[in-house]
JSON list of C-alpha atoms in Angstrom, two decimals:
[
{"chain": "A", "resi": 14, "resn": "UNK", "atom": "CA", "xyz": [-0.01, 0.01, 0.01]},
{"chain": "A", "resi": 15, "resn": "UNK", "atom": "CA", "xyz": [1.41, 3.35, -1.06]},
{"chain": "A", "resi": 16, "resn": "UNK", "atom": "CA", "xyz": [0.09, 6.21, 1.02]},
{"chain": "A", "resi": 17, "resn": "UNK", "atom": "CA", "xyz": [0.73, 9.99, 0.51]},
{"chain": "A", "resi": 18, "resn": "UNK", "atom": "CA", "xyz": [0.96, 12.05, 3.65]},
{"chain": "A", "resi": 19, "resn": "UNK", "atom": "CA", "xyz": [0.27, 15.62, 2.53]},
{"chain": "A", "resi": 20, "resn": "UNK", "atom": "CA", "xyz": [1.64, 18.27, 4.88]},
{"chain": "A", "resi": 21, "resn": "UNK", "atom": "CA", "xyz": [2.66, 21.99, 4.67]},
{"chain": "A", "resi": 22, "resn": "UNK", "atom": "CA", "xyz": [6.28, 22.88, 5.17]},
{"chain": "A", "resi": 23, "resn": "UNK", "atom": "CA", "xyz": [5.55, 24.04, 8.73]},
{"chain": "A", "resi": 24, "resn": "UNK", "atom": "CA", "xyz": [2.87, 23.26, 11.25]},
{"chain": "A", "resi": 25, "resn": "UNK", "atom": "CA", "xyz": [1.87, 19.58, 11.02]},
{"chain": "A", "resi": 26, "resn": "UNK", "atom": "CA", "xyz": [0.97, 18.05, 14.48]},
{"chain": "A", "resi": 27, "resn": "UNK", "atom": "CA", "xyz": [3.85, 15.49, 14.83]},
{"chain": "A", "resi": 28, "resn": "UNK", "atom": "CA", "xyz": [1.78, 12.90, 16.56]},
{"chain": "A", "resi": 29, "resn": "UNK", "atom": "CA", "xyz": [-0.88, 13.03, 13.83]},
{"chain": "A", "resi": 30, "resn": "UNK", "atom": "CA", "xyz": [1.85, 12.49, 11.30]},
{"chain": "A", "resi": 31, "resn": "UNK", "atom": "CA", "xyz": [4.00, 9.89, 12.83]},
{"chain": "A", "resi": 32, "resn": "UNK", "atom": "CA", "xyz": [1.44, 7.54, 14.43]},
{"chain": "A", "resi": 33, "resn": "UNK", "atom": "CA", "xyz": [-0.44, 6.91, 11.13]},
{"chain": "A", "resi": 34, "resn": "UNK", "atom": "CA", "xyz": [2.87, 6.76, 9.22]},
{"chain": "A", "resi": 35, "resn": "UNK", "atom": "CA", "xyz": [4.11, 4.16, 11.69]},
{"chain": "A", "resi": 36, "resn": "UNK", "atom": "CA", "xyz": [0.82, 2.23, 11.34]},
{"chain": "A", "resi": 37, "resn": "UNK", "atom": "CA", "xyz": [1.16, 2.15, 7.53]},
{"chain": "A", "resi": 38, "resn": "UNK", "atom": "CA", "xyz": [4.74, 1.00, 7.80]},
{"chain": "A", "resi": 39, "resn": "UNK", "atom": "CA", "xyz": [4.13, -1.68, 10.36]},
{"chain": "A", "resi": 40, "resn": "UNK", "atom": "CA", "xyz": [1.44, -3.20, 8.05]},
{"chain": "A", "resi": 41, "resn": "UNK", "atom": "CA", "xyz": [3.88, -3.43, 5.11]},
{"chain": "A", "resi": 42, "resn": "UNK", "atom": "CA", "xyz": [2.92, -0.08, 3.45]},
{"chain": "A", "resi": 43, "resn": "UNK", "atom": "CA", "xyz": [5.00, 2.64, 1.96]},
{"chain": "A", "resi": 44, "resn": "UNK", "atom": "CA", "xyz": [4.36, 6.06, 3.36]},
{"chain": "A", "resi": 45, "resn": "UNK", "atom": "CA", "xyz": [5.51, 9.15, 1.32]},
{"chain": "A", "resi": 46, "resn": "UNK", "atom": "CA", "xyz": [5.77, 12.66, 2.67]},
{"chain": "A", "resi": 47, "resn": "UNK", "atom": "CA", "xyz": [4.41, 15.00, 0.16]},
{"chain": "A", "resi": 48, "resn": "UNK", "atom": "CA", "xyz": [4.61, 18.84, 0.71]},
{"chain": "A", "resi": 49, "resn": "UNK", "atom": "CA", "xyz": [4.38, 22.05, -1.20]},
{"chain": "A", "resi": 50, "resn": "UNK", "atom": "CA", "xyz": [8.17, 22.64, -1.10]},
{"chain": "A", "resi": 51, "resn": "UNK", "atom": "CA", "xyz": [11.23, 20.34, -1.28]},
{"chain": "A", "resi": 52, "resn": "UNK", "atom": "CA", "xyz": [13.55, 19.90, 1.68]},
{"chain": "A", "resi": 53, "resn": "UNK", "atom": "CA", "xyz": [12.12, 19.26, 5.14]},
{"chain": "A", "resi": 54, "resn": "UNK", "atom": "CA", "xyz": [8.84, 19.94, 7.01]},
{"chain": "A", "resi": 55, "resn": "UNK", "atom": "CA", "xyz": [8.83, 21.19, 10.49]},
{"chain": "A", "resi": 56, "resn": "UNK", "atom": "CA", "xyz": [6.47, 19.32, 12.78]},
{"chain": "A", "resi": 57, "resn": "UNK", "atom": "CA", "xyz": [4.96, 20.68, 16.02]},
{"chain": "A", "resi": 58, "resn": "UNK", "atom": "CA", "xyz": [3.85, 19.44, 19.38]},
{"chain": "A", "resi": 59, "resn": "UNK", "atom": "CA", "xyz": [0.81, 21.75, 19.61]},
{"chain": "A", "resi": 60, "resn": "UNK", "atom": "CA", "xyz": [2.57, 25.09, 19.47]},
{"chain": "A", "resi": 61, "resn": "UNK", "atom": "CA", "xyz": [6.15, 23.98, 20.08]},
{"chain": "A", "resi": 62, "resn": "UNK", "atom": "CA", "xyz": [8.58, 23.01, 17.37]},
{"chain": "A", "resi": 63, "resn": "UNK", "atom": "CA", "xyz": [9.31, 19.26, 17.29]},
{"chain": "A", "resi": 64, "resn": "UNK", "atom": "CA", "xyz": [11.18, 17.15, 14.71]},
{"chain": "A", "resi": 65, "resn": "UNK", "atom": "CA", "xyz": [11.78, 18.00, 11.07]},
{"chain": "A", "resi": 66, "resn": "UNK", "atom": "CA", "xyz": [11.16, 15.37, 8.36]},
{"chain": "A", "resi": 67, "resn": "UNK", "atom": "CA", "xyz": [12.47, 14.93, 4.83]},
{"chain": "A", "resi": 68, "resn": "UNK", "atom": "CA", "xyz": [10.04, 15.53, 1.99]},
{"chain": "A", "resi": 69, "resn": "UNK", "atom": "CA", "xyz": [9.74, 12.70, -0.47]},
{"chain": "A", "resi": 70, "resn": "UNK", "atom": "CA", "xyz": [7.74, 14.35, -3.18]},
{"chain": "A", "resi": 71, "resn": "UNK", "atom": "CA", "xyz": [6.51, 17.84, -3.90]},
{"chain": "A", "resi": 72, "resn": "UNK", "atom": "CA", "xyz": [2.94, 18.80, -4.90]},
{"chain": "A", "resi": 73, "resn": "UNK", "atom": "CA", "xyz": [2.80, 19.48, -8.57]},
{"chain": "A", "resi": 74, "resn": "UNK", "atom": "CA", "xyz": [5.30, 16.71, -9.37]},
{"chain": "A", "resi": 75, "resn": "UNK", "atom": "CA", "xyz": [3.08, 13.89, -8.04]},
{"chain": "A", "resi": 76, "resn": "UNK", "atom": "CA", "xyz": [-0.57, 12.83, -8.45]},
{"chain": "A", "resi": 77, "resn": "UNK", "atom": "CA", "xyz": [-3.19, 10.54, -6.96]},
{"chain": "A", "resi": 78, "resn": "UNK", "atom": "CA", "xyz": [-2.24, 7.96, -9.57]},
{"chain": "A", "resi": 79, "resn": "UNK", "atom": "CA", "xyz": [0.99, 7.42, -7.73]},
{"chain": "A", "resi": 80, "resn": "UNK", "atom": "CA", "xyz": [-0.65, 6.24, -4.51]},
{"chain": "A", "resi": 81, "resn": "UNK", "atom": "CA", "xyz": [-3.35, 4.02, -3.13]},
{"chain": "A", "resi": 82, "resn": "UNK", "atom": "CA", "xyz": [-4.56, 6.46, -0.52]},
{"chain": "A", "resi": 83, "resn": "UNK", "atom": "CA", "xyz": [-4.13, 9.83, 1.07]},
{"chain": "A", "resi": 84, "resn": "UNK", "atom": "CA", "xyz": [-3.51, 10.76, 4.79]},
{"chain": "A", "resi": 85, "resn": "UNK", "atom": "CA", "xyz": [-4.10, 14.33, 5.95]},
{"chain": "A", "resi": 86, "resn": "UNK", "atom": "CA", "xyz": [-2.54, 15.00, 9.40]},
{"chain": "A", "resi": 87, "resn": "UNK", "atom": "CA", "xyz": [-3.73, 18.01, 11.29]},
{"chain": "A", "resi": 88, "resn": "UNK", "atom": "CA", "xyz": [-2.34, 20.69, 13.43]},
{"chain": "A", "resi": 89, "resn": "UNK", "atom": "CA", "xyz": [-3.99, 24.12, 13.12]},
{"chain": "A", "resi": 90, "resn": "UNK", "atom": "CA", "xyz": [-1.23, 25.82, 10.95]},
{"chain": "A", "resi": 91, "resn": "UNK", "atom": "CA", "xyz": [-0.73, 22.75, 8.68]},
{"chain": "A", "resi": 92, "resn": "UNK", "atom": "CA", "xyz": [-4.25, 22.51, 6.81]},
{"chain": "A", "resi": 93, "resn": "UNK", "atom": "CA", "xyz": [-4.59, 26.28, 7.11]},
{"chain": "A", "resi": 94, "resn": "UNK", "atom": "CA", "xyz": [-1.43, 26.81, 4.97]},
{"chain": "A", "resi": 95, "resn": "UNK", "atom": "CA", "xyz": [-2.20, 23.79, 2.63]},
{"chain": "A", "resi": 96, "resn": "UNK", "atom": "CA", "xyz": [-5.56, 25.14, 1.80]},
{"chain": "A", "resi": 97, "resn": "UNK", "atom": "CA", "xyz": [-3.91, 28.33, 0.36]},
{"chain": "A", "resi": 98, "resn": "UNK", "atom": "CA", "xyz": [-2.02, 26.25, -2.18]},
{"chain": "A", "resi": 99, "resn": "UNK", "atom": "CA", "xyz": [-4.08, 25.53, -5.25]},
{"chain": "A", "resi": 100, "resn": "UNK", "atom": "CA", "xyz": [-1.89, 22.58, -6.23]},
{"chain": "A", "resi": 101, "resn": "UNK", "atom": "CA", "xyz": [-2.34, 20.88, -2.78]},
{"chain": "A", "resi": 102, "resn": "UNK", "atom": "CA", "xyz": [-6.14, 21.41, -2.87]},
{"chain": "A", "resi": 103, "resn": "UNK", "atom": "CA", "xyz": [-6.21, 19.93, -6.47]},
{"chain": "A", "resi": 104, "resn": "UNK", "atom": "CA", "xyz": [-4.13, 16.85, -5.31]},
{"chain": "A", "resi": 105, "resn": "UNK", "atom": "CA", "xyz": [-6.77, 16.20, -2.51]},
{"chain": "A", "resi": 106, "resn": "UNK", "atom": "CA", "xyz": [-9.57, 16.50, -5.07]},
{"chain": "A", "resi": 107, "resn": "UNK", "atom": "CA", "xyz": [-7.83, 14.06, -7.33]},
{"chain": "A", "resi": 108, "resn": "UNK", "atom": "CA", "xyz": [-8.02, 11.31, -4.67]},
{"chain": "A", "resi": 109, "resn": "UNK", "atom": "CA", "xyz": [-11.75, 11.80, -4.41]},
{"chain": "A", "resi": 110, "resn": "UNK", "atom": "CA", "xyz": [-12.22, 11.91, -8.17]},
{"chain": "A", "resi": 111, "resn": "UNK", "atom": "CA", "xyz": [-10.17, 8.64, -8.42]},
{"chain": "A", "resi": 112, "resn": "UNK", "atom": "CA", "xyz": [-12.24, 6.98, -5.83]},
{"chain": "A", "resi": 113, "resn": "UNK", "atom": "CA", "xyz": [-9.21, 6.46, -3.61]},
{"chain": "A", "resi": 114, "resn": "UNK", "atom": "CA", "xyz": [-9.57, 6.45, 0.22]},
{"chain": "A", "resi": 115, "resn": "UNK", "atom": "CA", "xyz": [-8.72, 9.61, 2.26]},
{"chain": "A", "resi": 116, "resn": "UNK", "atom": "CA", "xyz": [-8.18, 9.84, 5.95]},
{"chain": "A", "resi": 117, "resn": "UNK", "atom": "CA", "xyz": [-8.07, 13.28, 7.82]},
{"chain": "A", "resi": 118, "resn": "UNK", "atom": "CA", "xyz": [-7.71, 14.04, 11.44]},
{"chain": "A", "resi": 119, "resn": "UNK", "atom": "CA", "xyz": [-8.25, 17.06, 13.74]},
{"chain": "A", "resi": 120, "resn": "UNK", "atom": "CA", "xyz": [-8.03, 20.31, 11.65]},
{"chain": "A", "resi": 121, "resn": "UNK", "atom": "CA", "xyz": [-7.16, 18.45, 8.38]},
{"chain": "A", "resi": 122, "resn": "UNK", "atom": "CA", "xyz": [-10.85, 18.52, 7.17]},
{"chain": "A", "resi": 123, "resn": "UNK", "atom": "CA", "xyz": [-10.28, 22.11, 6.33]},
{"chain": "A", "resi": 124, "resn": "UNK", "atom": "CA", "xyz": [-8.55, 20.77, 3.19]},
{"chain": "A", "resi": 125, "resn": "UNK", "atom": "CA", "xyz": [-11.71, 18.72, 2.42]},
{"chain": "A", "resi": 126, "resn": "UNK", "atom": "CA", "xyz": [-13.83, 21.84, 2.73]},
{"chain": "A", "resi": 127, "resn": "UNK", "atom": "CA", "xyz": [-11.44, 23.76, 0.47]},
{"chain": "A", "resi": 128, "resn": "UNK", "atom": "CA", "xyz": [-11.52, 20.96, -2.12]},
{"chain": "A", "resi": 129, "resn": "UNK", "atom": "CA", "xyz": [-15.29, 21.02, -2.03]},
{"chain": "A", "resi": 130, "resn": "UNK", "atom": "CA", "xyz": [-15.64, 17.28, -1.32]},
{"chain": "A", "resi": 131, "resn": "UNK", "atom": "CA", "xyz": [-17.68, 17.17, 1.98]},
{"chain": "A", "resi": 132, "resn": "UNK", "atom": "CA", "xyz": [-21.08, 17.86, 0.49]},
{"chain": "A", "resi": 133, "resn": "UNK", "atom": "CA", "xyz": [-23.37, 15.00, 1.35]},
{"chain": "A", "resi": 134, "resn": "UNK", "atom": "CA", "xyz": [-20.73, 13.33, 3.52]},
{"chain": "A", "resi": 135, "resn": "UNK", "atom": "CA", "xyz": [-20.70, 12.59, 7.23]},
{"chain": "A", "resi": 136, "resn": "UNK", "atom": "CA", "xyz": [-17.46, 13.43, 9.05]},
{"chain": "A", "resi": 137, "resn": "UNK", "atom": "CA", "xyz": [-15.89, 14.57, 12.30]},
{"chain": "A", "resi": 138, "resn": "UNK", "atom": "CA", "xyz": [-13.05, 16.90, 13.09]},
{"chain": "A", "resi": 139, "resn": "UNK", "atom": "CA", "xyz": [-11.81, 19.09, 15.82]},
{"chain": "A", "resi": 140, "resn": "UNK", "atom": "CA", "xyz": [-14.96, 20.75, 17.13]},
{"chain": "A", "resi": 141, "resn": "UNK", "atom": "CA", "xyz": [-14.15, 24.21, 15.90]},
{"chain": "A", "resi": 142, "resn": "UNK", "atom": "CA", "xyz": [-14.49, 23.07, 12.25]},
{"chain": "A", "resi": 143, "resn": "UNK", "atom": "CA", "xyz": [-18.10, 21.83, 12.55]},
{"chain": "A", "resi": 144, "resn": "UNK", "atom": "CA", "xyz": [-19.62, 25.10, 11.16]},
{"chain": "A", "resi": 145, "resn": "UNK", "atom": "CA", "xyz": [-17.15, 25.06, 8.25]},
{"chain": "A", "resi": 146, "resn": "UNK", "atom": "CA", "xyz": [-18.14, 21.43, 7.47]},
{"chain": "A", "resi": 147, "resn": "UNK", "atom": "CA", "xyz": [-21.86, 22.18, 7.82]},
{"chain": "A", "resi": 148, "resn": "UNK", "atom": "CA", "xyz": [-21.52, 25.31, 5.60]},
{"chain": "A", "resi": 149, "resn": "UNK", "atom": "CA", "xyz": [-19.76, 23.16, 2.97]},
{"chain": "A", "resi": 150, "resn": "UNK", "atom": "CA", "xyz": [-22.73, 20.85, 2.88]},
{"chain": "A", "resi": 151, "resn": "UNK", "atom": "CA", "xyz": [-21.38, 18.07, 5.20]},
{"chain": "A", "resi": 152, "resn": "UNK", "atom": "CA", "xyz": [-22.85, 16.54, 8.31]},
{"chain": "A", "resi": 153, "resn": "UNK", "atom": "CA", "xyz": [-20.60, 16.95, 11.32]},
{"chain": "A", "resi": 154, "resn": "UNK", "atom": "CA", "xyz": [-20.74, 14.42, 14.19]},
{"chain": "A", "resi": 155, "resn": "UNK", "atom": "CA", "xyz": [-18.86, 14.17, 17.41]},
{"chain": "A", "resi": 156, "resn": "UNK", "atom": "CA", "xyz": [-17.43, 10.68, 17.18]},
{"chain": "A", "resi": 157, "resn": "UNK", "atom": "CA", "xyz": [-13.98, 9.10, 17.69]},
{"chain": "A", "resi": 158, "resn": "UNK", "atom": "CA", "xyz": [-13.71, 7.98, 14.07]},
{"chain": "A", "resi": 159, "resn": "UNK", "atom": "CA", "xyz": [-16.25, 8.19, 11.20]},
{"chain": "A", "resi": 160, "resn": "UNK", "atom": "CA", "xyz": [-16.10, 6.14, 8.00]},
{"chain": "A", "resi": 161, "resn": "UNK", "atom": "CA", "xyz": [-18.31, 7.65, 5.26]},
{"chain": "A", "resi": 162, "resn": "UNK", "atom": "CA", "xyz": [-18.77, 5.69, 2.07]},
{"chain": "A", "resi": 163, "resn": "UNK", "atom": "CA", "xyz": [-21.46, 7.95, 0.65]},
{"chain": "A", "resi": 164, "resn": "UNK", "atom": "CA", "xyz": [-19.58, 9.39, -2.14]},
{"chain": "A", "resi": 165, "resn": "UNK", "atom": "CA", "xyz": [-16.93, 8.62, -4.70]},
{"chain": "A", "resi": 166, "resn": "UNK", "atom": "CA", "xyz": [-14.47, 7.14, -2.10]},
{"chain": "A", "resi": 167, "resn": "UNK", "atom": "CA", "xyz": [-14.17, 6.06, 1.41]},
{"chain": "A", "resi": 168, "resn": "UNK", "atom": "CA", "xyz": [-13.56, 8.95, 3.80]},
{"chain": "A", "resi": 169, "resn": "UNK", "atom": "CA", "xyz": [-12.13, 8.34, 7.32]},
{"chain": "A", "resi": 170, "resn": "UNK", "atom": "CA", "xyz": [-12.09, 11.18, 9.87]},
{"chain": "A", "resi": 171, "resn": "UNK", "atom": "CA", "xyz": [-11.28, 11.65, 13.55]},
{"chain": "A", "resi": 172, "resn": "UNK", "atom": "CA", "xyz": [-11.36, 14.44, 16.04]},
{"chain": "A", "resi": 173, "resn": "UNK", "atom": "CA", "xyz": [-8.03, 14.75, 17.87]},
{"chain": "A", "resi": 174, "resn": "UNK", "atom": "CA", "xyz": [-4.83, 13.04, 18.99]},
{"chain": "A", "resi": 175, "resn": "UNK", "atom": "CA", "xyz": [-6.64, 11.02, 21.62]},
{"chain": "A", "resi": 176, "resn": "UNK", "atom": "CA", "xyz": [-8.49, 9.31, 18.75]},
{"chain": "A", "resi": 177, "resn": "UNK", "atom": "CA", "xyz": [-5.26, 8.20, 17.07]},
{"chain": "A", "resi": 178, "resn": "UNK", "atom": "CA", "xyz": [-5.54, 4.47, 18.03]},
{"chain": "A", "resi": 179, "resn": "UNK", "atom": "CA", "xyz": [-8.98, 4.08, 16.44]},
{"chain": "A", "resi": 180, "resn": "UNK", "atom": "CA", "xyz": [-8.06, 6.37, 13.50]},
{"chain": "A", "resi": 181, "resn": "UNK", "atom": "CA", "xyz": [-4.79, 4.34, 12.81]},
{"chain": "A", "resi": 182, "resn": "UNK", "atom": "CA", "xyz": [-6.59, 1.04, 12.98]},
{"chain": "A", "resi": 183, "resn": "UNK", "atom": "CA", "xyz": [-9.36, 2.11, 10.69]},
{"chain": "A", "resi": 184, "resn": "UNK", "atom": "CA", "xyz": [-6.97, 3.86, 8.31]},
{"chain": "A", "resi": 185, "resn": "UNK", "atom": "CA", "xyz": [-4.79, 0.75, 7.85]},
{"chain": "A", "resi": 186, "resn": "UNK", "atom": "CA", "xyz": [-7.77, -1.53, 7.39]},
{"chain": "A", "resi": 187, "resn": "UNK", "atom": "CA", "xyz": [-9.43, 0.66, 4.75]},
{"chain": "A", "resi": 188, "resn": "UNK", "atom": "CA", "xyz": [-6.13, 1.55, 2.99]},
{"chain": "A", "resi": 189, "resn": "UNK", "atom": "CA", "xyz": [-4.95, -2.11, 2.88]},
{"chain": "A", "resi": 190, "resn": "UNK", "atom": "CA", "xyz": [-8.22, -3.23, 1.39]},
{"chain": "A", "resi": 191, "resn": "UNK", "atom": "CA", "xyz": [-7.89, -0.50, -1.30]},
{"chain": "A", "resi": 192, "resn": "UNK", "atom": "CA", "xyz": [-4.31, -1.56, -2.11]},
{"chain": "A", "resi": 193, "resn": "UNK", "atom": "CA", "xyz": [-5.36, -5.20, -2.42]},
{"chain": "A", "resi": 194, "resn": "UNK", "atom": "CA", "xyz": [-8.22, -4.23, -4.73]},
{"chain": "A", "resi": 195, "resn": "UNK", "atom": "CA", "xyz": [-5.88, -2.23, -6.87]},
{"chain": "A", "resi": 196, "resn": "UNK", "atom": "CA", "xyz": [-3.42, -5.05, -7.05]},
{"chain": "A", "resi": 197, "resn": "UNK", "atom": "CA", "xyz": [-6.10, -7.49, -8.06]},
{"chain": "A", "resi": 198, "resn": "UNK", "atom": "CA", "xyz": [-7.07, -5.22, -10.92]},
{"chain": "A", "resi": 199, "resn": "UNK", "atom": "CA", "xyz": [-3.51, -5.29, -12.20]}
]
């Protein structure tokens, strides 16, 4: 399973990047760090700088065709910066158009709102996004993890870092199934 982890150059919540990344790896998958600029991305532990991570691929030089699934980690600054980059928004939309699964946690659903892919979908997020999601035509619920299959793809969402165990378990299950389906088509 090849999974793109889309993050801004600065501001991704470290735990929301690393825990799903490790879950993908521990299940035999290949995670790729995709960002809007080459080099490194600066992760944060809430508002404090944490580790920096090497970018594997740059938005605009990769597409949804290159992966089985997309993971969108949160952090307040991360999706806020990403949604200002048209290429990043286009990449997110590509995954929906291709019917590939997408997982987003915490503030990351801002990218889904910006890509105009929440209409008619049920999802969760950090509570402060509920009005944005509702205004974009989605249904917001306060649950640990939500899997929505009403749409062109499977959408997995969670609220916060405390939800990471359920988010990671669900993400790996759905992403693995999608990768197996893609392999059987080949």
